[in-house]
PDB file of C-alpha atoms and ligand atoms in Angstrom:
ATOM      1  CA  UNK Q   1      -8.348  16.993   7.755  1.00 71.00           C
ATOM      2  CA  UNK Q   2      -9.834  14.015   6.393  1.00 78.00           C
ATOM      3  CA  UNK Q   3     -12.395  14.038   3.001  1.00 84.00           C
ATOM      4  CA  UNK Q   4     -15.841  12.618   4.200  1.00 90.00           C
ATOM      5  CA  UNK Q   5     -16.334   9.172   1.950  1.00 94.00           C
ATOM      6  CA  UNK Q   6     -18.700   9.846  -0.897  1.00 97.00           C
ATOM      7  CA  UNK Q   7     -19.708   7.471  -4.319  1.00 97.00           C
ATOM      8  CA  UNK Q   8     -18.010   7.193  -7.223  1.00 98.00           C
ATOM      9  CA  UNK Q   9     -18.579   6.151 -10.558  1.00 98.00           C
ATOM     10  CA  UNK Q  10     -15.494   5.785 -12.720  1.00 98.00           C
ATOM     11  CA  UNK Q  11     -14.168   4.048 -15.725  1.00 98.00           C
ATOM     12  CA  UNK Q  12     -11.305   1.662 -16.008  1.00 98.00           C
ATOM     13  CA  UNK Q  13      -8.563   2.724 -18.155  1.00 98.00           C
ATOM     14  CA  UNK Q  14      -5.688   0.456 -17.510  1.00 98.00           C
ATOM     15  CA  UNK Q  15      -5.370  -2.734 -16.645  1.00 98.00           C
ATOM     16  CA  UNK Q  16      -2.263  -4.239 -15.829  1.00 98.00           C
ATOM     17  CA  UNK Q  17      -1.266  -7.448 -14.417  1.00 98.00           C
ATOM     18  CA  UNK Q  18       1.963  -6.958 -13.069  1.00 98.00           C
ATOM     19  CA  UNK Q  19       2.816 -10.238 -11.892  1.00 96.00           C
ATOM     20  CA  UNK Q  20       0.148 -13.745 -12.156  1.00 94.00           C
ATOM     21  CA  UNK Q  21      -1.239 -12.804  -9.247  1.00 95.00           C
ATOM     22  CA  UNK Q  22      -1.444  -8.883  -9.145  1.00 98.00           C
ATOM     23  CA  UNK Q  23      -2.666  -6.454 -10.907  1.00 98.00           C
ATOM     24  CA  UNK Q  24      -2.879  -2.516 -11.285  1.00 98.00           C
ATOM     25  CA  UNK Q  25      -5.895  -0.824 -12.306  1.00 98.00           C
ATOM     26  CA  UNK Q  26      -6.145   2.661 -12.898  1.00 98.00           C
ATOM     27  CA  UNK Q  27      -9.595   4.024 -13.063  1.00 98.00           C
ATOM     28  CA  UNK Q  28     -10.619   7.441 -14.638  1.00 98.00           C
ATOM     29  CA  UNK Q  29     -13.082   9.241 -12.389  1.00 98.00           C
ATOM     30  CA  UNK Q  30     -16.231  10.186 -14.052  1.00 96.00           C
ATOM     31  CA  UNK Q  31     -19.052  11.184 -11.638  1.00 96.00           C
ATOM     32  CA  UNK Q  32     -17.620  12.949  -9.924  1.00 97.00           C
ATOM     33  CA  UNK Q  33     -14.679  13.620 -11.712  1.00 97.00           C
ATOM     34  CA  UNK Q  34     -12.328  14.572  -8.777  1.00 97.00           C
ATOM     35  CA  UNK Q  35     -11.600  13.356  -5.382  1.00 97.00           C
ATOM     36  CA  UNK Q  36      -9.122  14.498  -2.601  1.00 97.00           C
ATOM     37  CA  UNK Q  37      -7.562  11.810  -0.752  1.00 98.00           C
ATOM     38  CA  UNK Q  38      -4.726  11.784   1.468  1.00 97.00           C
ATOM     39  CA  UNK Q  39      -2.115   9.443   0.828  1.00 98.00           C
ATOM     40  CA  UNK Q  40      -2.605   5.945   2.961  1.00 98.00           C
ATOM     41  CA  UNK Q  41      -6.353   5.902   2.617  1.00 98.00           C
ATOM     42  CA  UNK Q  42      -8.532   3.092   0.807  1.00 98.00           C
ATOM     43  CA  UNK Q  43     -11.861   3.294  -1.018  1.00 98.00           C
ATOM     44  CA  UNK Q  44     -14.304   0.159  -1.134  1.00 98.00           C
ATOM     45  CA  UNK Q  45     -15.123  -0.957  -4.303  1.00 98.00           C
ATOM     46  CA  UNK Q  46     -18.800  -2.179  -5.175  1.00 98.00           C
ATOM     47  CA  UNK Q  47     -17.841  -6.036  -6.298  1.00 97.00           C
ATOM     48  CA  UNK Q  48     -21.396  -6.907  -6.238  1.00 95.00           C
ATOM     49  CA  UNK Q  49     -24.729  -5.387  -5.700  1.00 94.00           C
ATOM     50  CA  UNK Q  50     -23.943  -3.560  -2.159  1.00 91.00           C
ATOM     51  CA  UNK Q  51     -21.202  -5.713  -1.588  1.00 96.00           C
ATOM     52  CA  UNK Q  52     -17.733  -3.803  -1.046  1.00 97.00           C
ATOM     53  CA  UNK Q  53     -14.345  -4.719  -0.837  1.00 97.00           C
ATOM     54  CA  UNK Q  54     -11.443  -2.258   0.538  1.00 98.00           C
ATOM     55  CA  UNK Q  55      -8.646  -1.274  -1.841  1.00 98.00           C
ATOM     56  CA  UNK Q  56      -5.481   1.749  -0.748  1.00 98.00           C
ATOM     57  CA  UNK Q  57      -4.601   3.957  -3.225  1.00 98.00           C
ATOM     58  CA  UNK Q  58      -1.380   4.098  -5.003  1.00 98.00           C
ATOM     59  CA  UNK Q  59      -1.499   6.856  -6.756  1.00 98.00           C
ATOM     60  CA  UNK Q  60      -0.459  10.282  -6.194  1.00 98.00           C
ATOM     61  CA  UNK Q  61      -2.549  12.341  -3.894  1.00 96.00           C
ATOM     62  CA  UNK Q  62      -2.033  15.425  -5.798  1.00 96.00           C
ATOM     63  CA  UNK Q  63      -3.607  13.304  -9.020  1.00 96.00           C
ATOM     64  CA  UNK Q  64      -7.619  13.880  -8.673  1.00 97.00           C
ATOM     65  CA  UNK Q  65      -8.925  13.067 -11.949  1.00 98.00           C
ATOM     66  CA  UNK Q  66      -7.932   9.004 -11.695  1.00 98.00           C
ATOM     67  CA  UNK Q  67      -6.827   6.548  -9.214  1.00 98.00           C
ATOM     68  CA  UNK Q  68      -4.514   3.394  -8.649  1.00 98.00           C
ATOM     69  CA  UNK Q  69      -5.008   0.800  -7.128  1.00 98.00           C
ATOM     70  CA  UNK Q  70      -3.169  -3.019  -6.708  1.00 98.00           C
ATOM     71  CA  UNK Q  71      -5.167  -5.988  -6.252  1.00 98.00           C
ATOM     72  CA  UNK Q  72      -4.057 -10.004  -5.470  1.00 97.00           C
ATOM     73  CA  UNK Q  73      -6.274 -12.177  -7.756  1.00 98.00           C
ATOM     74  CA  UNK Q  74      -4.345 -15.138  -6.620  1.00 96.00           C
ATOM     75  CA  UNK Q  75      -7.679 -16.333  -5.264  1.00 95.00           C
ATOM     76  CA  UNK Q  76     -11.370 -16.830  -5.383  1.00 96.00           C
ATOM     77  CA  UNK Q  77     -13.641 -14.152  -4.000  1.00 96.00           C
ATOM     78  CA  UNK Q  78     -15.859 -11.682  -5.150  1.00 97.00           C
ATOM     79  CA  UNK Q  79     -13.298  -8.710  -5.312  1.00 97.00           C
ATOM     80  CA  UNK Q  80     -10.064 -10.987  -6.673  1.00 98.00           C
ATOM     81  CA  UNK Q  81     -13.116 -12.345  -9.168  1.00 98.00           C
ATOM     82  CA  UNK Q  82     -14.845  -8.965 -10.353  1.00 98.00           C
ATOM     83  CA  UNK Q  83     -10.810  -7.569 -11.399  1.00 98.00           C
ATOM     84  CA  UNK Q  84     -10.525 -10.615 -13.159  1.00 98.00           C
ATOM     85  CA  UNK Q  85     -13.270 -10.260 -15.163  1.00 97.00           C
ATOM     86  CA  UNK Q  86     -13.113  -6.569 -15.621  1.00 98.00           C
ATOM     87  CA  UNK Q  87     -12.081  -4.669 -18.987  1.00 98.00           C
ATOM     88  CA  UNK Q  88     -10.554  -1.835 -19.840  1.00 98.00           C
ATOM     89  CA  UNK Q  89     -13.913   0.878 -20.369  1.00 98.00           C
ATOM     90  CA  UNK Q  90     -16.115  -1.322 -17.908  1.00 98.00           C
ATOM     91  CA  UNK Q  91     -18.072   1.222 -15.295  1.00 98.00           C
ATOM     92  CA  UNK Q  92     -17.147   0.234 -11.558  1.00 98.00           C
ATOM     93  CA  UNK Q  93     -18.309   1.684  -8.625  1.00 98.00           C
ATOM     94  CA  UNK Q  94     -16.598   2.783  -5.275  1.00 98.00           C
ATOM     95  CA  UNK Q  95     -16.903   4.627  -2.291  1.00 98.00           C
ATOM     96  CA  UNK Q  96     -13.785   6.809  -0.707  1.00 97.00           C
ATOM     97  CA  UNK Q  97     -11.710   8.340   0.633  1.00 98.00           C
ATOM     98  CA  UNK Q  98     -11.806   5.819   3.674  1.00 98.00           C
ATOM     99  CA  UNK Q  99      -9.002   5.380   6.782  1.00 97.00           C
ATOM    100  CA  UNK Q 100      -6.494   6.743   8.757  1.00 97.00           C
ATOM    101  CA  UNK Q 101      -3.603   5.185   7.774  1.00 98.00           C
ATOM    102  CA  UNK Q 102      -1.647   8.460   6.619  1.00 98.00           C
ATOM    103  CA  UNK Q 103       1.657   9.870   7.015  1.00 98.00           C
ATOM    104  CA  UNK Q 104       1.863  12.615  10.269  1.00 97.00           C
ATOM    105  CA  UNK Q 105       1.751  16.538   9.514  1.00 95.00           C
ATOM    106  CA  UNK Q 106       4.879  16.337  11.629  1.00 96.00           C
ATOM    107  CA  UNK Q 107       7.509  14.290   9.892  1.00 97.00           C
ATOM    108  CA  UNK Q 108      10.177  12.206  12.055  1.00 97.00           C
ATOM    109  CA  UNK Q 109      14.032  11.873  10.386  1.00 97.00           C
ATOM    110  CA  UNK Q 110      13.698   8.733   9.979  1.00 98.00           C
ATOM    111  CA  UNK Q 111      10.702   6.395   7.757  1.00 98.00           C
ATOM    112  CA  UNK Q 112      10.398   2.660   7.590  1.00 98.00           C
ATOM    113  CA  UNK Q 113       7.841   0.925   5.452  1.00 98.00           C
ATOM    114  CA  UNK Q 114       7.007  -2.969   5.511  1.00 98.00           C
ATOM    115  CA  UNK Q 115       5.323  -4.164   3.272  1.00 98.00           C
ATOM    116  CA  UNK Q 116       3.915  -7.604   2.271  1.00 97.00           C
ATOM    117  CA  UNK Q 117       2.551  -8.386  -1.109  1.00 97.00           C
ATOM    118  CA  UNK Q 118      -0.423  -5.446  -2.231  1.00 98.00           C
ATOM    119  CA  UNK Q 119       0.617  -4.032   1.345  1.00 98.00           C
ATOM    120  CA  UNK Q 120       2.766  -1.658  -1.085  1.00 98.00           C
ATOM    121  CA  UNK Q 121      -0.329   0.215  -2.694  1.00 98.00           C
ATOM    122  CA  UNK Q 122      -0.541   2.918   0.296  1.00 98.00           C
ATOM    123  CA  UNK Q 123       3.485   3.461   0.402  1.00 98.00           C
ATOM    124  CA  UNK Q 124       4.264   4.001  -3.661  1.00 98.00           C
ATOM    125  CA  UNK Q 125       1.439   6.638  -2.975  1.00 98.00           C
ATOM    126  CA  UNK Q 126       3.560   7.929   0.330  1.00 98.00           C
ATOM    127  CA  UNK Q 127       6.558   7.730  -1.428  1.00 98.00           C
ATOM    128  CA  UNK Q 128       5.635  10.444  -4.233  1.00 97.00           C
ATOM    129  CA  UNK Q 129       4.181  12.681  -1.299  1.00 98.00           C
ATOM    130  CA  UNK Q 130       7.405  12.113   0.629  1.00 98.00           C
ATOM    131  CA  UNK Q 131       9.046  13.021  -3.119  1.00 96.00           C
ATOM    132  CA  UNK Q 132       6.341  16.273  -3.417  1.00 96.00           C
ATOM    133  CA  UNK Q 133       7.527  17.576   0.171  1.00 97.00           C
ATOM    134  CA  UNK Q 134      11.045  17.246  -0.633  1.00 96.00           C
ATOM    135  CA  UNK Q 135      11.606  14.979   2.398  1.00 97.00           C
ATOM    136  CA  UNK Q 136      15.273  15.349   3.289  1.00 96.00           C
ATOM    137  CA  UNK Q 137      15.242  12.378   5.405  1.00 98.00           C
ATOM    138  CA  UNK Q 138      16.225   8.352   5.507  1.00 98.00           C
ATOM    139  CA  UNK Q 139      13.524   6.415   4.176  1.00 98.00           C
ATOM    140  CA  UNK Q 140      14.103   2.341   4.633  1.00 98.00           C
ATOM    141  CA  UNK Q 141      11.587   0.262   2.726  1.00 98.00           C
ATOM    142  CA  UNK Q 142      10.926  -3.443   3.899  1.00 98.00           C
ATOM    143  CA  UNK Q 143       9.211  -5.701   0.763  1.00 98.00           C
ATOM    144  CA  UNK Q 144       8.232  -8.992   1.523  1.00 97.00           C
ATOM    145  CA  UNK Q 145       7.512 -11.435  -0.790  1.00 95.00           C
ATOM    146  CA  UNK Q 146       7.028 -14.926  -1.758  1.00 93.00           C
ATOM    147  CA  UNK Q 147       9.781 -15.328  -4.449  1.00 93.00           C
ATOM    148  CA  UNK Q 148      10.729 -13.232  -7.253  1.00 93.00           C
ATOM    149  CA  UNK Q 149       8.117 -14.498  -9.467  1.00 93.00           C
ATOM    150  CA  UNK Q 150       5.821 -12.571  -7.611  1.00 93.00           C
ATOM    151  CA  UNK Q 151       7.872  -9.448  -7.232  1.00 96.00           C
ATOM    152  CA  UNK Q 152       6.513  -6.290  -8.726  1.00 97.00           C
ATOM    153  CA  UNK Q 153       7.647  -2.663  -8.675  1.00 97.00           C
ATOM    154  CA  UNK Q 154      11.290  -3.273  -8.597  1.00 96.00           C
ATOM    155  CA  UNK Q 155      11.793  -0.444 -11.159  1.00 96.00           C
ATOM    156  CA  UNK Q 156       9.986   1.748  -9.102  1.00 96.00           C
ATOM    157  CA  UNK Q 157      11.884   1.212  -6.077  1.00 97.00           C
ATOM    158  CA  UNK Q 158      15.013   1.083  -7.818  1.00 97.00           C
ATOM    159  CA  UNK Q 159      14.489   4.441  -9.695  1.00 97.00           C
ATOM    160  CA  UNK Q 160      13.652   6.016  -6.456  1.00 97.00           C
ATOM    161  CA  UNK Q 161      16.891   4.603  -4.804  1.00 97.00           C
ATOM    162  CA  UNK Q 162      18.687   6.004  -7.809  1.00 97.00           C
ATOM    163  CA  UNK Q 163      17.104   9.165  -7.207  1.00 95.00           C
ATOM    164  CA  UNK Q 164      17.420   9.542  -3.303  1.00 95.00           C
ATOM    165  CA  UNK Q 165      20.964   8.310  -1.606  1.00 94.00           C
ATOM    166  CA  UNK Q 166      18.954   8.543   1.614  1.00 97.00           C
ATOM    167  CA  UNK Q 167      16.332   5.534   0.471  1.00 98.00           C
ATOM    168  CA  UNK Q 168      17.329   2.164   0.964  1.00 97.00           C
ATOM    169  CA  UNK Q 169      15.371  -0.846   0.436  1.00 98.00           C
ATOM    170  CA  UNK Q 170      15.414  -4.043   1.228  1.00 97.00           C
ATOM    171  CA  UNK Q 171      13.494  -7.807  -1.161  1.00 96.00           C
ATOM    172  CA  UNK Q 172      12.519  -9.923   1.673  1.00 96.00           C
ATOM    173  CA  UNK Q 173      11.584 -13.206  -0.308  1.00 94.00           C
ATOM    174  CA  UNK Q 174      10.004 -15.614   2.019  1.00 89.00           C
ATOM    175  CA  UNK Q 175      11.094 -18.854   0.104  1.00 85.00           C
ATOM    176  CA  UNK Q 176      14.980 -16.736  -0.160  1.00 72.00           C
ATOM    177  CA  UNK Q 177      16.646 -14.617   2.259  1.00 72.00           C
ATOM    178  CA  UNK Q 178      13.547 -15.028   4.883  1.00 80.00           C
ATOM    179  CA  UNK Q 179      10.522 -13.725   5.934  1.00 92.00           C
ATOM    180  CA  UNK Q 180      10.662  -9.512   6.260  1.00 95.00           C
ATOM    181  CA  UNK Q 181      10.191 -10.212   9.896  1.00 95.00           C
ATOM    182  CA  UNK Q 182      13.055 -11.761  10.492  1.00 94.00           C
ATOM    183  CA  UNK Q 183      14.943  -9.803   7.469  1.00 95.00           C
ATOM    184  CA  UNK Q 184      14.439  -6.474   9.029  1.00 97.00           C
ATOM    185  CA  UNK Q 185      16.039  -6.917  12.857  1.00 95.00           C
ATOM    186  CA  UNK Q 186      18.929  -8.210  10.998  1.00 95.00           C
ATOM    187  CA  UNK Q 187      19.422  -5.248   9.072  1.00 96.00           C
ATOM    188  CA  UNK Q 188      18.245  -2.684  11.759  1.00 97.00           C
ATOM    189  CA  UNK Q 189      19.855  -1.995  14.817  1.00 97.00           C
ATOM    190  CA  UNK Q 190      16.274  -1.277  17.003  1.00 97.00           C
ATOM    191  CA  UNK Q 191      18.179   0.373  19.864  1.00 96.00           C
ATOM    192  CA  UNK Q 192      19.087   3.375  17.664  1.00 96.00           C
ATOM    193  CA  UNK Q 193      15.568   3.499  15.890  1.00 97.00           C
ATOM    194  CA  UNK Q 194      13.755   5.159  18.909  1.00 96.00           C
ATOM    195  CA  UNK Q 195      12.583   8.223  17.291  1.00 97.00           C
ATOM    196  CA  UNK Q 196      11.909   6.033  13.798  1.00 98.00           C
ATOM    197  CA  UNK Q 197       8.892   6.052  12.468  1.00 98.00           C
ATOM    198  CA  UNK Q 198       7.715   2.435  11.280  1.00 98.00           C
ATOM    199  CA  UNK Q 199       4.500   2.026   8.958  1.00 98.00           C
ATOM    200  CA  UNK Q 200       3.169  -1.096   8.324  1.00 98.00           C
ATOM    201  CA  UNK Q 201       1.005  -2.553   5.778  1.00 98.00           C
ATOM    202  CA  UNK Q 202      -0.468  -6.304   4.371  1.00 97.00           C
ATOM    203  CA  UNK Q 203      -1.049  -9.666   6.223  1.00 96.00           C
ATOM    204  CA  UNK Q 204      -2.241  -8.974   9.705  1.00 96.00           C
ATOM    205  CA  UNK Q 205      -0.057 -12.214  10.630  1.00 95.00           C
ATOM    206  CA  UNK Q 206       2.966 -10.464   9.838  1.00 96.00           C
ATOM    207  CA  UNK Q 207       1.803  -7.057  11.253  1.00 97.00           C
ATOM    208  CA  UNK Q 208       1.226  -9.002  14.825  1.00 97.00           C
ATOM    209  CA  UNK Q 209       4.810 -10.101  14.562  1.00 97.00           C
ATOM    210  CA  UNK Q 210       6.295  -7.081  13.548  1.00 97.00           C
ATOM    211  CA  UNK Q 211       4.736  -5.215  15.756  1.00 97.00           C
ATOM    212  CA  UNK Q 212       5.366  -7.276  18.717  1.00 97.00           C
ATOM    213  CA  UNK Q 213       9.309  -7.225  17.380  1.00 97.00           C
ATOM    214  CA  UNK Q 214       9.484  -3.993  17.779  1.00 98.00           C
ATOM    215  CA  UNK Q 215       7.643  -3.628  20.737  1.00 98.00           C
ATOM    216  CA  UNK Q 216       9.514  -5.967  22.065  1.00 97.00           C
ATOM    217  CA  UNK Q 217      12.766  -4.251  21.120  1.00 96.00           C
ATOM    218  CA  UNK Q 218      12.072  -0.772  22.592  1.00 96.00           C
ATOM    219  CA  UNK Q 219      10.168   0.854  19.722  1.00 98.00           C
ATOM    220  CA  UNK Q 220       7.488   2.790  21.273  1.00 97.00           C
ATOM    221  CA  UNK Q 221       3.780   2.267  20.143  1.00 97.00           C
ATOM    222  CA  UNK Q 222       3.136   5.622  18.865  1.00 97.00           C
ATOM    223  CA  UNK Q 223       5.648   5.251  16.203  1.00 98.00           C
ATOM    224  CA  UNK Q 224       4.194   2.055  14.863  1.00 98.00           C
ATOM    225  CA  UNK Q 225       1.278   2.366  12.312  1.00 98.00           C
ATOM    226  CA  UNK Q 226      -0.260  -0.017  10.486  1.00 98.00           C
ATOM    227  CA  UNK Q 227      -2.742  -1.125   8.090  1.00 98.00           C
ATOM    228  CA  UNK Q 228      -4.014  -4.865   8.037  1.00 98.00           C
ATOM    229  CA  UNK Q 229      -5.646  -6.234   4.603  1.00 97.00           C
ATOM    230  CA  UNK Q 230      -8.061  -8.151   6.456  1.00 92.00           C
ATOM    231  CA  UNK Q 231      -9.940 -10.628   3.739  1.00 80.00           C
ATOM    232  CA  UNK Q 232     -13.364  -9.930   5.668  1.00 60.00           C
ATOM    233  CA  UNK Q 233     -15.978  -8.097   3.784  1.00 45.00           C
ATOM    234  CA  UNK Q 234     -16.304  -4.446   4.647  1.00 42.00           C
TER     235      UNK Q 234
HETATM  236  C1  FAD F 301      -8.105  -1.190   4.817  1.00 83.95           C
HETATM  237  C2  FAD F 301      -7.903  -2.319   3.825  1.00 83.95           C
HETATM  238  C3  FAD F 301      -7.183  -2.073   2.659  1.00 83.95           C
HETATM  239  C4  FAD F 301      -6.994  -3.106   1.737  1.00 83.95           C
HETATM  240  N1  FAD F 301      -6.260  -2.854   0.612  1.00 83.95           N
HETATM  241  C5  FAD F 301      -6.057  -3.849  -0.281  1.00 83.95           C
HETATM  242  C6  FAD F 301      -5.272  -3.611  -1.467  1.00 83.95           C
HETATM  243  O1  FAD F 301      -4.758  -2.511  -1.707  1.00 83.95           O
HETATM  244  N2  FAD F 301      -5.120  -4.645  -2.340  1.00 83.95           N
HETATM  245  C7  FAD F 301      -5.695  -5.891  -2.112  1.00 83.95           C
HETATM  246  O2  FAD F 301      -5.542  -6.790  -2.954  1.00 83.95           O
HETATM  247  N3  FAD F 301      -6.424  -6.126  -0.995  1.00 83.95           N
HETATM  248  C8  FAD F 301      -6.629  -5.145  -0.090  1.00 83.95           C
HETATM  249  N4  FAD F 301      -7.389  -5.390   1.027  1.00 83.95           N
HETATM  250  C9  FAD F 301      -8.079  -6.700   1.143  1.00 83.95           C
HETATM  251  C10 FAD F 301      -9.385  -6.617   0.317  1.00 83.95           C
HETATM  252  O3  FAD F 301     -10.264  -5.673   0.907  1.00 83.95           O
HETATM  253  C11 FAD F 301     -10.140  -7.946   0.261  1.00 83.95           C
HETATM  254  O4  FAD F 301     -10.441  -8.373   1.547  1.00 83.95           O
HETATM  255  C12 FAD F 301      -9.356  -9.015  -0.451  1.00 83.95           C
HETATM  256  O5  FAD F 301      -9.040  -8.567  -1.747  1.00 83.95           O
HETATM  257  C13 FAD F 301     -10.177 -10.307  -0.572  1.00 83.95           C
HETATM  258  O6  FAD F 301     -11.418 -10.017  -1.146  1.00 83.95           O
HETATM  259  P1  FAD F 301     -12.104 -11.023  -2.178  1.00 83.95           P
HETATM  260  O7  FAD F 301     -13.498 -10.541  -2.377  1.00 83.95           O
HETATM  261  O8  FAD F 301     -11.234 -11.208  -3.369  1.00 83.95           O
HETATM  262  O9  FAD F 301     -12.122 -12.398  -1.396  1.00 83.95           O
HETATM  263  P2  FAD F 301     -13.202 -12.817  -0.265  1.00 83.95           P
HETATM  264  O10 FAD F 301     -14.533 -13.027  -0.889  1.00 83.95           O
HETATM  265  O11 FAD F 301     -13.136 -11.826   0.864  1.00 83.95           O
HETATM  266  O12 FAD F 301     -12.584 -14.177   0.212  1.00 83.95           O
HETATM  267  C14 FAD F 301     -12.758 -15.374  -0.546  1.00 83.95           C
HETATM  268  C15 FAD F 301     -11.758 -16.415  -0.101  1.00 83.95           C
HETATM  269  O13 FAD F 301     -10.445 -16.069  -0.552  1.00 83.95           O
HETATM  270  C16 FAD F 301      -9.534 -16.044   0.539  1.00 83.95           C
HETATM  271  N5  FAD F 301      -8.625 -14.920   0.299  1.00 83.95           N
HETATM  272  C17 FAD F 301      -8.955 -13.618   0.315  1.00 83.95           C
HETATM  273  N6  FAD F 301      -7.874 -12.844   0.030  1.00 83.95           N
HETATM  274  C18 FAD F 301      -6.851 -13.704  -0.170  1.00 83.95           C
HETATM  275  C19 FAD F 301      -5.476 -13.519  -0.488  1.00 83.95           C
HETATM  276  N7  FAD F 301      -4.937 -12.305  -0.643  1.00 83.95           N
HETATM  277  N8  FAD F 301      -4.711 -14.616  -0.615  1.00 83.95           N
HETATM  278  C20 FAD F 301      -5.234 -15.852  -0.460  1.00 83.95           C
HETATM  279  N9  FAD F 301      -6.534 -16.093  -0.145  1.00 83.95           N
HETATM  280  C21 FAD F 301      -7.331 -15.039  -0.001  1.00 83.95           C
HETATM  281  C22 FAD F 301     -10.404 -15.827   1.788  1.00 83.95           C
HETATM  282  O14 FAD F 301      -9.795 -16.366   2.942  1.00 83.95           O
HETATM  283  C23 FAD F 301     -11.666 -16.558   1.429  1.00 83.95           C
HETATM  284  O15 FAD F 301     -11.547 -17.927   1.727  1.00 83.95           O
HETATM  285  C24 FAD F 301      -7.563  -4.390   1.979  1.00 83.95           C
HETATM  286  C25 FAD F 301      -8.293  -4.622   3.157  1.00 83.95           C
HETATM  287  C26 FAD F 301      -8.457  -3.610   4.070  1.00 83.95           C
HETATM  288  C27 FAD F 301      -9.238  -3.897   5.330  1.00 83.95           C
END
């Protein structure tokens, strides 16, 4: 069932910048002080006076009291600009729990995430719930990015690996080994990935390829979900 979307005021607690161009905020809720989310779902933070910009969670979905989220400040714009500019104690404003970009009540065997860039915010938050439900089944995990200066969460991925013999995943640096779309056909055989369940989340160019792989390959739609971080204001 999903949460209607209500306003939030909270506090920012942390903020991290995790490579030049990302960072990790973690805000403590404060009126009100809770919120139930499910994990996959965005809220739309107030970067100027009713002006919102959509950001997934990456926390935990059994954490109510704060939230995290990842943001690319690469650029100019009024959400990239407001994180800039924001300290640690600053009020900020959001709305949430938004979207339907959540893992199914029925799980398949078989997960694989693709992610580019900040397109990992909704899966660290599905990987804990995966964790939570004791998920006893093959999780692949598809990161694209530019080069390793910009990678982030490699301890977190790696601790999980270390953790789970089942999860595998895979750095897809575009200026390295290639792009994740052409990284992850090479490294899956899509013929045997019928009943696979793919999620994918970041540039809508690469979701429009990936999709259209797999499409193309004999993945059925209804096992393809995904989550484009369109730049247009919400
Ligand atoms: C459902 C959903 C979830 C999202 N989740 C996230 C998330 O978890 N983390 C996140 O960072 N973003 C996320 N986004 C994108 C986010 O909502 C903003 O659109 C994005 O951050 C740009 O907003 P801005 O105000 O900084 O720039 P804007 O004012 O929208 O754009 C200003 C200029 O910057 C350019 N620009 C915008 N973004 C980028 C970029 N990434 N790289 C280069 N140029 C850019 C635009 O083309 C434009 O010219 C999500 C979007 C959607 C729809």
């Amino acid at each position: 069932m999903f949460i209607r979307p209500q306003k939030f005021e909270a506090i920012v607690a942390k903020k991290d910048y995790l490579n030049p161009n990302t960072v990790e905020l973690t805000l403590n809720l404060h009126n009100p002080n809770s919120i139930d989310f499910q994990s996959g779902q965005f809220v739309s933070l107030e970067v100027a006076e009713n002006e919102y910009r959509a950001y997934s969670i990456s926390s935990e979905e059994n954490s109510h009291s704060k939230i995290r989220l990842l943001i690319e400040v690469s650029h100019s714009g009024k959400g990239a600009d407001l994180v800039k500019r924001i300290n640690v104690e600053e009020k900020i404003t959001f709305i949430g729990p938004s979207g339907k970009f959540t893992l199914p009540n029925e799980l398949p065997n078989k997960i694989v995430f693709i992610a580019t860039g900040v397109g990992f915010a909704p899966f660290e938050s599905m990987l804990h719930k995966l964790e939570d439900l004791k998920f006893s089944g093959v999780i692949e995990f598809f990161f694209g990015i530019r080069n390793p200066e910009n990678l982030f969460k490699e301890e977190y991925l790696k601790k999980y690996s270390d953790q789970n013999n089942l999860f595998k995943y895979y750095l897809c640096f575009s200026q390295g080994i290639g792009r994740v779309t052409k990284v992850l056909p090479s490294k899956l055989d899509l013929s045997r990935e019928k009943n696979t369940l793919f999620l994918i989340c970041g540039n809508p160019n690469m979701i429009h390829e990936m999709n259209d792989t797999l499409i193309k390959n004999g993945i059925n739609e209804k096992n393809i979900l995904h989550e484009k971080f369109t730049y247009a204001a919400i």
